[in-house]
């Protein structure tokens, strides 16, 4: 009985841990999917913004004399502003161009962001640090849980709920969803879609920065952290179904939990797990698990 | 003009000429600048060239580079080496074997380095060692603690300034067990690379001798970010000691997550086989109560050691790590060998580097043994101090033991030097 309880506690611990990582992926991949769903653009710089959020947070934390929450909020806000400026200056000129053109441009932008960060912040790894008030463990008797790993899924769940309400309960959400259905028709009604694009793009960047900051709180920050994530993002959005928010969410959790389980059982395989899952999913569902006729659907 | 016209617009001959001329002028200027930089500024006499190649972004290497710079500065202050100035070339291998090979080839062939030093990651060190073996032109000192670098894949021109894999995996757990500081149920977390495999194998051999058992082990890829699944598994397996054979950023992440899950409070000890000053600083307060070993620690009475750490701090504005000390020693060791040989030719210098005992910053005789060019040196066993127990912020470790008997550190030597002249 005792060994069964230990086994149950261990599996539960791995699931919660996987859920935590999966929710970070969910925040970032849903931001990525938002951009793809509306503008039909593959933003290869998404990983760079994921890294920029925590890097700027660290800068602001030091600027604000160790005020972690203040620094984190400023970091996310400035990253979103930089994303917004990027959309206005660069991305806006690329809409409607060939996907390869966008792909190459955003890939170049990603490299530029990473190199600038290396110049100003160095190439070093910044260790994780607990968010204030969350550096404790929750002891349930048969299992000890880390508070930060319970906080992360909760925060992401709230943010995604707010996003859901924005898309489905507000006028702007209606316009965003309509844009994904028939953009030209919307324009014939006299609706200026450019501010919508800017808004959605910035929203995507905000989610990327949030994901990066949550990653920072348990794993730390390093300039190339976005590169590895970008490959994972492709896996998540392709296997989830291009443009499907729910697909991206489900795949994020599957990948997060699988990686946790494999790190536990066979860590050597951890780097091939996401790709194996993607291949299996695409063999069964060639358009991904939630591949739909149009984008931004559940 | 429509968008379509813009997209299909032809480029005029004038534009082509402008672009071609601009490119040619730019390339000529860049080539000139590159030549100047690569060859170094004119110095009168041809300089002795020291090349550094390592992963500069990883915890550990940047401070190690600081040790080389200090040794070079001191040598230049004495008038140089063989009356020549000593200059440095610094390269980053970006944690990539292919880049490492390219960079060390550049350092040897383009820059004409007499000594290269720095590589520490197994796969990169081994790839670079192959270049050194093939070129047979200079001397290379690697940090890589993997036995293969000086044995199966060895080169007469390669030296390894570390022996931690073999030595520490016995010395550290035996000492901690004998002193009753840790339990006897070990869970091992090792890098899934040659060094990590070596540490794992050594630990398995050692544990029965101290009435301990390995209740589980995980071999993880370098750069693993989330250790929590393994830590949870170790706890569930009933381990009371988590023994890590990982290094650098990985160590920091693992220790931080160990602390995050409150495993110390749950009665589990964390033993970091290769801990460091900068690793400890990265881990922060959670270093308190952990055990580990390192090549050097600044709290020693040895005057040369004190001088080294003061000069290092003055130059680099950070505290030296044991890798910094090892870099410093290695380069000084090379300089003295060159002076004894009176030449920079490896065939004259290498014999002077073999089996020549020295004491620089470690209070024990150390040497590169002739049979496999491995550095024979003891490791300091330390315990991390919680913040409240630190007399000064940087003094994060308490020395538990500093072995002085080098004979205990010997182990079989089975090297073959295929490139020995």
XYZ file of C-alpha atoms in Angstrom:
719
model
C 0.000 0.000 0.000
C 2.832 2.351 0.932
C 4.728 1.669 -2.286
C 1.545 2.280 -4.288
C 1.118 5.619 -2.552
C 4.738 6.525 -3.319
C 4.242 5.566 -6.943
C 1.017 7.583 -7.120
C 2.746 10.592 -5.528
C 5.626 10.309 -7.966
C 3.359 10.132 -11.007
C 1.260 13.011 -9.689
C 4.393 15.059 -9.101
C 5.584 14.408 -12.659
C 2.164 15.327 -14.064
C 2.051 18.618 -12.157
C 5.580 19.389 -13.235
C 4.730 18.579 -16.858
C 1.589 20.669 -16.618
C 3.648 23.616 -15.396
C 6.089 23.391 -18.305
C 3.215 22.703 -20.706
C 1.388 25.821 -19.585
C 4.469 27.933 -20.309
C 4.567 26.420 -23.793
C 0.823 27.090 -24.079
C 1.206 30.808 -23.375
C 3.943 31.147 -25.966
C 2.424 28.894 -28.624
C -0.987 30.570 -28.379
C 0.730 33.922 -28.955
C 2.451 32.381 -31.973
C -0.832 30.913 -33.219
C -2.640 34.243 -32.814
C -0.183 35.842 -35.215
C -0.439 32.997 -37.647
C -4.204 32.805 -37.368
C -4.856 36.443 -38.142
C -2.015 37.594 -40.325
C -1.052 34.166 -41.682
C 2.547 34.896 -40.852
C 5.137 32.600 -39.335
C 6.982 34.825 -36.918
C 10.393 33.246 -36.402
C 11.270 36.106 -34.045
C 8.693 34.858 -31.524
C 11.385 32.908 -29.654
C 13.558 36.013 -29.499
C 10.735 37.973 -27.845
C 10.274 35.036 -25.447
C 13.903 35.596 -24.422
C 13.682 39.390 -24.463
C 10.911 39.460 -21.832
C 12.982 37.935 -19.015
C 16.209 39.650 -20.086
C 14.555 43.058 -19.846
C 12.899 41.990 -16.591
C 16.323 41.256 -15.101
C 17.519 44.661 -16.300
C 14.549 46.414 -14.699
C 14.837 44.403 -11.486
C 18.374 45.697 -11.119
C 17.275 49.213 -12.104
C 14.485 49.131 -9.518
C 16.866 48.018 -6.760
C 15.651 44.441 -6.620
C 11.926 45.027 -6.982
C 11.122 41.739 -8.702
C 7.430 42.224 -9.431
C 8.018 45.780 -10.670
C 10.896 44.615 -12.853
C 8.894 41.735 -14.303
C 5.941 43.973 -15.188
C 8.241 46.580 -16.773
C 10.108 43.842 -18.679
C 6.939 42.365 -20.138
C 5.562 45.820 -20.926
C 8.705 47.014 -22.714
C 8.965 43.768 -24.683
C 5.374 44.228 -25.810
C 6.157 47.831 -26.799
C 9.176 46.664 -28.793
C 6.932 44.074 -30.460
C 4.413 46.771 -31.274
C 7.103 49.019 -32.756
C 8.449 46.098 -34.773
C 4.997 45.472 -36.182
C 4.578 49.107 -37.170
C 8.042 49.501 -38.664
C 8.768 46.111 -40.223
C 5.985 43.559 -40.146
C 3.287 45.824 -41.543
C 5.220 46.093 -44.789
C 5.354 42.329 -45.141
C 1.692 41.335 -44.876
C 0.464 39.771 -48.058
C 3.981 38.943 -49.224
C 5.094 35.408 -49.802
C 5.446 33.291 -46.666
C 9.101 32.575 -47.433
C 9.858 36.305 -47.516
C 8.270 36.712 -44.092
C 10.002 33.623 -42.795
C 13.450 34.833 -43.818
C 12.831 38.394 -42.604
C 11.628 37.315 -39.178
C 14.434 34.786 -38.901
C 16.895 37.611 -39.540
C 15.124 39.781 -36.984
C 15.403 36.974 -34.455
C 19.164 36.755 -34.974
C 19.494 40.531 -34.664
C 17.571 40.598 -31.357
C 19.644 37.763 -29.917
C 22.930 39.349 -30.978
C 21.925 42.744 -29.557
C 21.045 41.065 -26.256
C 24.439 39.329 -26.261
C 26.190 42.660 -26.822
C 24.372 44.506 -24.039
C 23.718 41.717 -21.526
C 26.481 39.246 -22.381
C 26.219 35.580 -23.278
C 25.986 34.343 -19.714
C 23.275 32.286 -18.095
C 21.185 34.068 -15.465
C 20.020 31.583 -12.831
C 16.381 31.359 -11.843
C 15.151 33.145 -8.757
C 11.903 32.682 -6.889
C 9.160 35.220 -7.393
C 8.441 37.005 -4.092
C 5.993 35.163 -1.891
C 6.304 31.968 -3.921
C 9.543 30.519 -2.573
C 7.934 27.850 -0.454
C 6.722 24.303 -0.840
C 3.278 22.857 -0.259
C 3.444 19.639 1.725
C 0.408 17.436 1.209
C 1.822 14.613 3.273
C 2.312 12.119 0.482
C 3.723 14.725 -1.895
C 5.623 18.000 -1.686
C 4.847 20.540 -4.351
C 6.702 23.691 -5.274
C 4.501 26.788 -4.964
C 5.896 28.417 -8.096
C 4.982 25.333 -10.148
C 1.419 25.611 -8.934
C 1.382 29.360 -9.569
C 2.521 29.117 -13.197
C -0.413 27.000 -14.485
C -2.784 29.225 -12.548
C -1.429 32.449 -14.072
C -1.442 31.049 -17.593
C -4.958 29.666 -17.117
C -6.199 33.115 -16.029
C -4.467 34.830 -18.941
C -5.880 32.325 -21.433
C -9.348 32.718 -19.916
C -9.069 36.490 -20.375
C -7.963 35.908 -23.961
C -10.964 33.660 -24.530
C -13.286 36.339 -23.164
C -11.600 38.963 -25.314
C -12.046 36.902 -28.460
C -15.602 35.769 -27.741
C -17.272 38.385 -25.581
C -16.055 41.689 -26.958
C -16.549 43.619 -30.174
C -12.862 43.667 -30.894
C -12.784 39.897 -30.450
C -15.600 39.606 -32.955
C -13.643 41.690 -35.465
C -10.501 39.619 -34.861
C -12.380 36.391 -35.461
C -14.118 37.850 -38.501
C -10.714 38.918 -39.866
C -9.584 35.340 -39.833
C -12.670 34.272 -41.784
C -12.718 36.842 -44.572
C -10.425 39.816 -44.333
C -11.454 41.412 -47.629
C -15.130 41.316 -46.738
C -14.345 43.016 -43.441
C -12.459 45.762 -45.268
C -15.382 46.335 -47.605
C -17.443 47.112 -44.507
C -15.048 49.982 -43.854
C -13.213 48.412 -40.967
C -9.554 49.401 -40.781
C -7.773 46.140 -40.077
C -4.297 47.594 -39.584
C -4.829 48.521 -35.906
C -6.326 45.057 -35.379
C -3.181 43.472 -36.780
C -1.027 45.650 -34.543
C -3.108 44.803 -31.500
C -3.094 41.051 -32.112
C 0.601 41.028 -32.900
C 1.360 42.874 -29.656
C -0.881 40.463 -27.778
C 1.136 37.564 -29.183
C 4.381 39.205 -28.097
C 2.963 39.858 -24.628
C 2.182 36.145 -24.268
C 5.701 35.268 -25.451
C 7.239 37.640 -22.908
C 5.005 36.268 -20.153
C 6.061 32.721 -21.021
C 9.717 33.788 -20.930
C 9.341 35.382 -17.512
C 7.658 32.268 -16.117
C 10.480 30.187 -17.598
C 12.940 32.508 -15.859
C 11.342 31.871 -12.487
C 12.059 28.128 -12.561
C 14.871 27.596 -15.050
C 16.704 30.862 -15.679
C 17.581 32.949 -18.718
C 20.171 32.705 -21.463
C 20.347 34.506 -24.818
C 19.731 31.417 -26.942
C 16.736 30.164 -24.949
C 14.381 31.223 -27.740
C 16.129 29.137 -30.395
C 15.327 25.809 -28.797
C 11.805 26.951 -28.066
C 11.168 28.016 -31.663
C 11.601 24.453 -32.907
C 9.263 23.284 -30.183
C 6.737 25.942 -31.200
C 6.682 24.628 -34.753
C 6.059 21.144 -33.417
C 3.236 22.372 -31.182
C 1.416 24.500 -33.750
C 1.818 22.032 -36.606
C 0.772 18.991 -34.579
C -1.946 21.014 -32.852
C -3.354 22.122 -36.194
C -2.177 25.330 -37.835
C -4.098 28.291 -36.486
C -6.013 26.339 -33.848
C -5.751 27.888 -30.392
C -7.169 24.821 -28.696
C -4.879 22.566 -30.730
C -1.856 24.595 -29.633
C -3.043 24.445 -26.023
C -3.591 20.667 -26.065
C -0.292 19.969 -27.810
C 1.567 22.225 -25.369
C 0.266 20.178 -22.455
C 1.006 16.879 -24.213
C 4.562 17.973 -24.993
C 5.120 19.409 -21.498
C 3.875 16.309 -19.694
C 5.700 13.946 -22.086
C 8.980 15.762 -21.598
C 8.549 15.623 -17.849
C 7.782 11.901 -17.939
C 10.718 11.169 -20.252
C 13.111 13.279 -18.180
C 12.034 11.097 -15.290
C 12.266 7.751 -17.087
C 14.737 8.062 -20.001
C 16.301 11.548 -20.003
C 18.547 10.741 -22.949
C 15.469 10.693 -25.187
C 14.140 14.070 -24.117
C 15.279 15.911 -27.223
C 13.555 13.526 -29.607
C 10.278 13.215 -27.712
C 8.509 16.288 -29.211
C 9.420 15.345 -32.766
C 8.346 11.753 -32.308
C 5.015 12.948 -30.952
C 4.621 15.281 -33.931
C 5.285 12.493 -36.420
C 2.810 10.166 -34.702
C 0.148 12.889 -34.559
C 0.596 13.874 -38.187
C 0.431 10.267 -39.325
C -2.929 9.943 -37.605
C -4.211 13.496 -38.277
C -2.351 14.994 -41.233
C -3.721 18.484 -40.467
C -2.910 18.244 -36.772
C -5.196 17.261 -33.937
C -7.395 20.347 -34.373
C -6.690 21.113 -38.031
C -9.690 23.132 -39.267
C -11.025 24.738 -42.372
C -10.237 28.239 -41.126
C -8.025 29.707 -38.496
C -8.415 30.849 -34.870
C -11.062 28.221 -34.289
C -11.256 25.953 -31.335
C 3.825 51.968 -59.880
C 1.850 48.991 -58.618
C 3.113 46.483 -56.073
C 3.502 43.997 -58.874
C 5.752 46.406 -60.769
C 7.798 46.984 -57.645
C 8.282 43.284 -57.143
C 9.346 42.674 -60.750
C 11.345 45.884 -61.238
C 14.652 45.291 -63.049
C 17.874 46.485 -61.511
C 19.684 48.976 -63.754
C 23.285 48.552 -64.874
C 24.233 51.677 -62.889
C 22.828 50.121 -59.709
C 24.714 46.917 -60.394
C 27.955 48.873 -60.812
C 27.356 50.812 -57.595
C 26.638 47.654 -55.617
C 29.645 45.814 -57.091
C 32.020 48.708 -56.424
C 30.699 49.171 -52.906
C 31.035 45.465 -52.176
C 34.596 45.339 -53.527
C 35.715 48.380 -51.521
C 33.988 47.049 -48.373
C 35.595 43.623 -48.793
C 39.044 45.166 -49.265
C 38.697 47.301 -46.136
C 37.341 44.362 -44.113
C 40.144 42.077 -45.310
C 42.759 44.660 -44.365
C 41.240 45.170 -40.931
C 40.923 41.435 -40.372
C 44.553 40.858 -41.382
C 45.697 43.543 -38.979
C 43.618 42.158 -36.123
C 44.515 38.529 -36.743
C 48.201 39.168 -36.984
C 48.151 41.456 -33.981
C 49.563 44.933 -33.672
C 53.239 45.340 -34.561
C 55.347 44.576 -31.498
C 58.898 44.777 -32.695
C 59.704 41.154 -31.872
C 57.460 38.326 -32.909
C 55.065 37.681 -30.059
C 54.434 34.444 -28.213
C 50.811 33.668 -28.989
C 48.387 32.151 -26.536
C 44.981 31.114 -27.874
C 41.909 30.702 -25.718
C 38.915 28.723 -26.957
C 35.942 27.768 -24.811
C 32.221 28.324 -24.349
C 32.325 31.842 -22.982
C 28.599 31.978 -22.251
C 28.728 29.057 -19.796
C 29.282 29.486 -16.090
C 32.927 28.664 -15.367
C 34.775 29.580 -18.527
C 34.786 33.347 -18.330
C 36.532 33.325 -14.963
C 38.941 30.691 -16.220
C 39.896 33.076 -19.020
C 40.618 35.714 -16.375
C 43.293 33.401 -14.929
C 45.049 33.117 -18.300
C 44.969 36.863 -18.739
C 46.542 37.391 -15.326
C 49.361 34.931 -16.085
C 50.004 36.635 -19.440
C 50.017 40.095 -17.839
C 52.487 38.960 -15.184
C 54.770 37.430 -17.799
C 54.726 40.602 -19.892
C 55.465 42.654 -16.763
C 58.593 40.507 -16.314
C 59.730 41.384 -19.836
C 57.873 38.723 -21.764
C 58.793 35.154 -22.602
C 62.199 34.546 -24.163
C 62.351 38.340 -24.526
C 59.220 38.350 -26.617
C 55.871 39.889 -25.736
C 53.016 37.492 -25.040
C 49.694 38.186 -26.753
C 46.335 36.477 -26.544
C 43.671 35.464 -29.029
C 40.233 34.698 -27.629
C 37.627 32.534 -29.358
C 34.192 31.276 -28.338
C 33.284 27.723 -29.386
C 29.575 28.461 -28.776
C 29.169 25.019 -27.158
C 29.407 23.471 -30.611
C 32.038 20.899 -31.592
C 32.131 22.024 -35.231
C 32.664 25.628 -34.178
C 35.323 24.505 -31.684
C 37.220 22.654 -34.405
C 37.014 25.678 -36.689
C 38.170 28.027 -33.962
C 41.118 25.954 -32.747
C 42.198 25.399 -36.347
C 42.111 29.159 -36.847
C 44.116 29.719 -33.661
C 46.780 27.246 -34.748
C 46.939 27.854 -38.475
C 45.995 31.508 -38.958
C 47.081 33.029 -35.659
C 50.057 30.711 -35.225
C 49.416 30.132 -31.524
C 52.159 28.406 -29.576
C 49.740 27.328 -26.859
C 45.983 26.894 -26.890
C 44.001 26.426 -23.727
C 40.393 26.385 -22.637
C 38.259 23.589 -24.017
C 36.272 21.887 -21.313
C 33.214 20.199 -22.752
C 33.857 16.536 -23.562
C 32.742 16.368 -27.151
C 34.322 19.671 -28.102
C 37.588 18.895 -26.324
C 37.837 15.539 -28.026
C 37.116 17.055 -31.446
C 39.710 19.741 -30.854
C 42.207 17.194 -29.564
C 41.960 15.432 -32.914
C 42.913 18.670 -34.695
C 45.880 19.092 -32.347
C 46.953 15.510 -32.978
C 46.753 15.924 -36.740
C 48.570 19.248 -36.927
C 51.282 18.402 -34.334
C 52.353 22.010 -34.375
C 51.759 23.429 -30.912
C 50.699 22.508 -27.372
C 47.092 22.321 -26.200
C 45.872 22.284 -22.599
C 42.270 21.171 -22.173
C 40.122 21.436 -19.071
C 38.190 18.413 -20.114
C 38.186 16.022 -17.213
C 37.473 13.068 -19.442
C 40.143 10.408 -19.367
C 39.807 9.825 -23.118
C 41.428 13.121 -23.958
C 44.756 11.853 -22.749
C 44.378 8.121 -23.238
C 42.411 6.425 -25.983
C 42.195 9.539 -28.130
C 45.347 11.086 -26.832
C 47.948 13.191 -28.458
C 51.497 13.860 -27.393
C 50.693 17.552 -27.912
C 47.645 17.489 -25.600
C 47.674 18.050 -21.869
C 44.668 17.840 -19.534
C 44.774 20.149 -16.554
C 42.086 18.276 -14.679
C 41.669 14.801 -13.268
C 38.393 15.212 -11.498
C 36.468 12.406 -13.148
C 38.657 9.683 -11.741
C 39.877 11.193 -8.567
C 36.910 13.036 -7.197
C 34.337 10.314 -7.696
C 36.297 8.291 -5.146
C 37.823 10.923 -2.935
C 34.679 12.962 -2.332
C 32.087 10.302 -1.401
C 34.634 8.377 0.670
C 35.539 11.426 2.729
C 31.927 12.496 3.258
C 30.958 8.955 4.263
C 33.923 8.452 6.585
C 33.109 11.705 8.358
C 29.478 10.670 8.722
C 28.273 13.717 6.806
C 25.965 11.977 4.349
C 23.719 8.945 4.114
C 24.277 5.782 2.128
C 21.515 5.755 -0.489
C 22.823 7.589 -3.524
C 20.967 8.785 -6.573
C 23.330 9.828 -9.377
C 22.674 12.529 -11.953
C 25.353 12.539 -14.628
C 25.978 14.213 -17.955
C 25.280 11.822 -20.781
C 28.763 12.326 -22.160
C 32.154 10.734 -21.764
C 32.959 12.600 -18.549
C 29.564 11.988 -16.967
C 29.727 8.286 -17.872
C 33.183 8.117 -16.332
C 32.006 9.744 -13.108
C 29.014 7.391 -12.972
C 31.214 4.354 -13.486
C 33.714 5.508 -10.833
C 30.962 6.166 -8.336
C 29.517 2.689 -8.863
C 32.914 1.163 -8.156
C 33.382 3.324 -5.083
C 30.018 2.932 -3.355
C 30.317 -0.703 -2.201
C 33.582 0.251 -0.465
C 31.707 2.693 1.734
C 28.700 0.457 2.419
C 26.502 2.568 0.201
C 24.226 1.780 -2.697
C 23.069 3.502 -5.847
C 19.263 3.522 -5.676
C 18.928 5.163 -9.067
C 20.743 7.107 -11.723
C 19.927 9.408 -14.611
C 22.151 10.367 -17.504
C 21.023 13.716 -18.822
C 21.986 15.658 -21.944
C 24.187 18.671 -21.367
C 22.008 21.768 -21.171
C 19.075 20.007 -19.506
C 16.885 22.776 -18.173
C 14.410 21.037 -15.901
C 15.861 18.618 -13.373
C 12.742 18.459 -11.260
C 11.398 15.179 -12.728
C 14.695 13.508 -11.801
C 14.822 15.104 -8.370
C 11.292 13.928 -7.644
C 12.250 10.489 -8.837
C 15.298 10.466 -6.571
C 13.141 11.350 -3.613
C 10.621 8.651 -4.472
C 13.449 6.115 -4.804
C 14.361 6.757 -1.175
C 17.678 8.444 -1.844
C 19.266 10.442 0.946
C 22.149 11.670 -1.214
C 21.828 13.176 -4.672
C 25.243 13.026 -6.304
C 25.733 15.141 -9.418
C 28.300 14.601 -12.141
C 27.203 17.600 -14.155
C 28.781 21.018 -14.475
C 28.339 24.717 -15.114
C 24.827 26.072 -15.795
C 23.395 22.574 -15.383
C 24.715 22.434 -11.829
C 23.132 25.776 -11.032
C 19.726 24.743 -12.394
C 19.822 21.375 -10.647
C 20.763 22.898 -7.283
C 18.173 25.662 -7.588
C 15.459 23.127 -8.323
C 16.709 20.898 -5.496
C 16.112 23.876 -3.228
C 12.799 24.770 -4.882
C 11.373 21.365 -3.951
C 12.635 21.584 -0.383
C 14.680 18.379 -0.683
C 17.253 19.478 1.892
C 14.470 19.877 4.434
C 13.275 16.416 3.399
C 16.590 14.962 4.601
C 18.413 14.659 1.285
C 21.965 15.940 0.803
C 23.140 17.398 -2.468
C 26.710 16.581 -3.471
C 28.068 18.550 -6.413
C 31.147 16.718 -7.593
C 32.537 19.727 -9.469
C 31.441 22.805 -7.672
C 33.012 26.202 -8.229
C 33.033 29.749 -6.939
C 30.883 30.974 -9.826
C 28.604 27.936 -9.655
C 28.090 28.631 -5.951
C 27.397 32.293 -6.648
C 24.874 31.268 -9.319
C 23.144 28.894 -6.929
C 22.916 31.705 -4.405
C 21.652 31.068 -0.881
C 20.776 27.470 -1.783
C 24.485 26.566 -1.859
C 24.292 26.442 1.944
C 24.531 22.858 3.172
C 25.621 21.320 -0.134
C 28.867 19.373 -0.409
C 31.301 19.430 -3.262
C 34.869 19.512 -4.431
C 36.969 21.895 -6.456
C 40.562 22.329 -7.549
C 41.351 25.348 -5.400
C 39.760 27.691 -2.913
C 41.075 31.090 -1.971
C 41.066 30.453 1.800
C 44.564 29.086 2.103
C 47.594 30.367 3.959
C 49.829 30.009 0.907
C 51.199 33.495 0.107
C 51.230 32.884 -3.639
C 47.595 31.866 -3.476
C 46.637 35.027 -1.619
C 48.587 37.131 -4.094
C 46.887 35.361 -6.988
C 43.408 36.016 -5.681
C 44.145 39.668 -4.893
C 45.650 40.285 -8.337
C 42.825 38.378 -10.001
C 40.152 40.455 -8.291
C 42.034 43.641 -9.203
C 42.165 42.620 -12.859
C 38.768 40.996 -13.340
C 36.605 42.564 -10.607
C 35.137 39.169 -9.697
C 36.254 36.439 -7.353
C 38.506 33.772 -8.878
C 37.177 30.258 -9.306
C 39.237 27.092 -9.130
C 39.216 26.993 -12.924
C 40.678 30.491 -12.889
C 43.442 29.234 -10.611
C 43.974 26.184 -12.802
C 44.232 28.400 -15.927
C 46.709 30.613 -14.208
C 48.789 27.644 -13.085
C 48.666 25.939 -16.469
C 49.885 28.972 -18.354
C 52.610 29.697 -15.782
C 53.591 26.053 -16.003
C 53.929 26.411 -19.793
C 55.905 29.657 -19.513
C 58.387 28.093 -17.108
C 58.753 25.029 -19.323
C 59.494 27.296 -22.295
C 62.078 29.198 -20.268
C 63.730 25.953 -19.179
C 63.715 24.693 -22.758
C 64.865 28.046 -24.135
C 62.589 27.451 -27.086
C 58.958 27.522 -28.186
C 59.320 24.362 -30.210
C 56.902 21.741 -28.788
C 59.487 18.993 -29.118
C 61.689 20.911 -26.666
C 58.919 22.224 -24.413
C 56.883 19.041 -23.931
C 59.651 17.089 -22.133
C 60.059 20.090 -19.815
C 56.360 19.953 -18.976
C 56.406 16.271 -18.080
C 56.808 15.136 -14.463
C 57.977 18.513 -13.240
C 56.469 19.163 -9.790
C 55.377 22.709 -9.017
C 53.487 24.650 -6.372
C 51.811 27.831 -7.503
C 48.487 28.481 -5.802
C 47.691 25.006 -4.485
C 49.657 24.071 -1.361
C 50.600 20.651 -2.723
C 53.051 19.501 -5.408
C 51.317 19.132 -8.726
C 52.584 17.844 -12.070
C 51.638 16.761 -15.550
C 52.602 13.123 -15.441
C 54.709 12.002 -18.369
C 52.829 8.815 -19.136
C 49.542 10.448 -20.175
C 49.956 14.243 -19.720
C 47.333 14.225 -17.009
C 47.553 16.821 -14.249
C 47.952 15.161 -10.885
C 46.399 17.419 -8.321
C 44.220 17.048 -5.252
C 40.703 18.384 -4.908
C 39.476 20.475 -2.004
C 36.357 19.101 -0.341
C 34.023 21.897 0.663
C 30.647 22.573 2.202
C 28.469 25.477 1.080
C 27.811 28.079 3.755
C 24.369 29.548 4.304
C 24.389 33.363 3.991
C 24.269 33.907 7.770
C 27.576 32.041 8.250
C 29.603 33.989 5.685
C 32.212 36.348 7.093
C 32.410 38.012 3.695
C 29.847 37.655 0.893
C 32.188 35.843 -1.499
C 33.390 33.341 1.086
C 30.657 30.858 0.282
C 32.454 27.606 1.083
C 33.948 26.053 4.167
C 36.976 23.869 3.493
C 36.434 20.411 4.973
C 39.542 18.715 3.649
C 42.449 19.526 1.381
C 44.312 16.265 0.681
C 48.043 16.632 0.563
C 49.222 13.176 -0.398
C 49.563 13.154 -4.171
C 50.395 9.455 -4.173
C 46.771 8.743 -3.282
C 45.720 10.419 -6.462
C 47.552 8.088 -8.798
C 45.568 5.768 -11.004
C 46.481 3.474 -13.891
C 48.048 5.059 -16.907
C 47.340 3.412 -20.210
C 48.065 6.134 -22.709
C 49.506 5.607 -26.136
C 50.958 8.590 -27.945
C 50.627 7.814 -31.656
C 52.120 11.181 -32.562
C 55.109 11.106 -30.217
C 58.203 11.888 -32.286
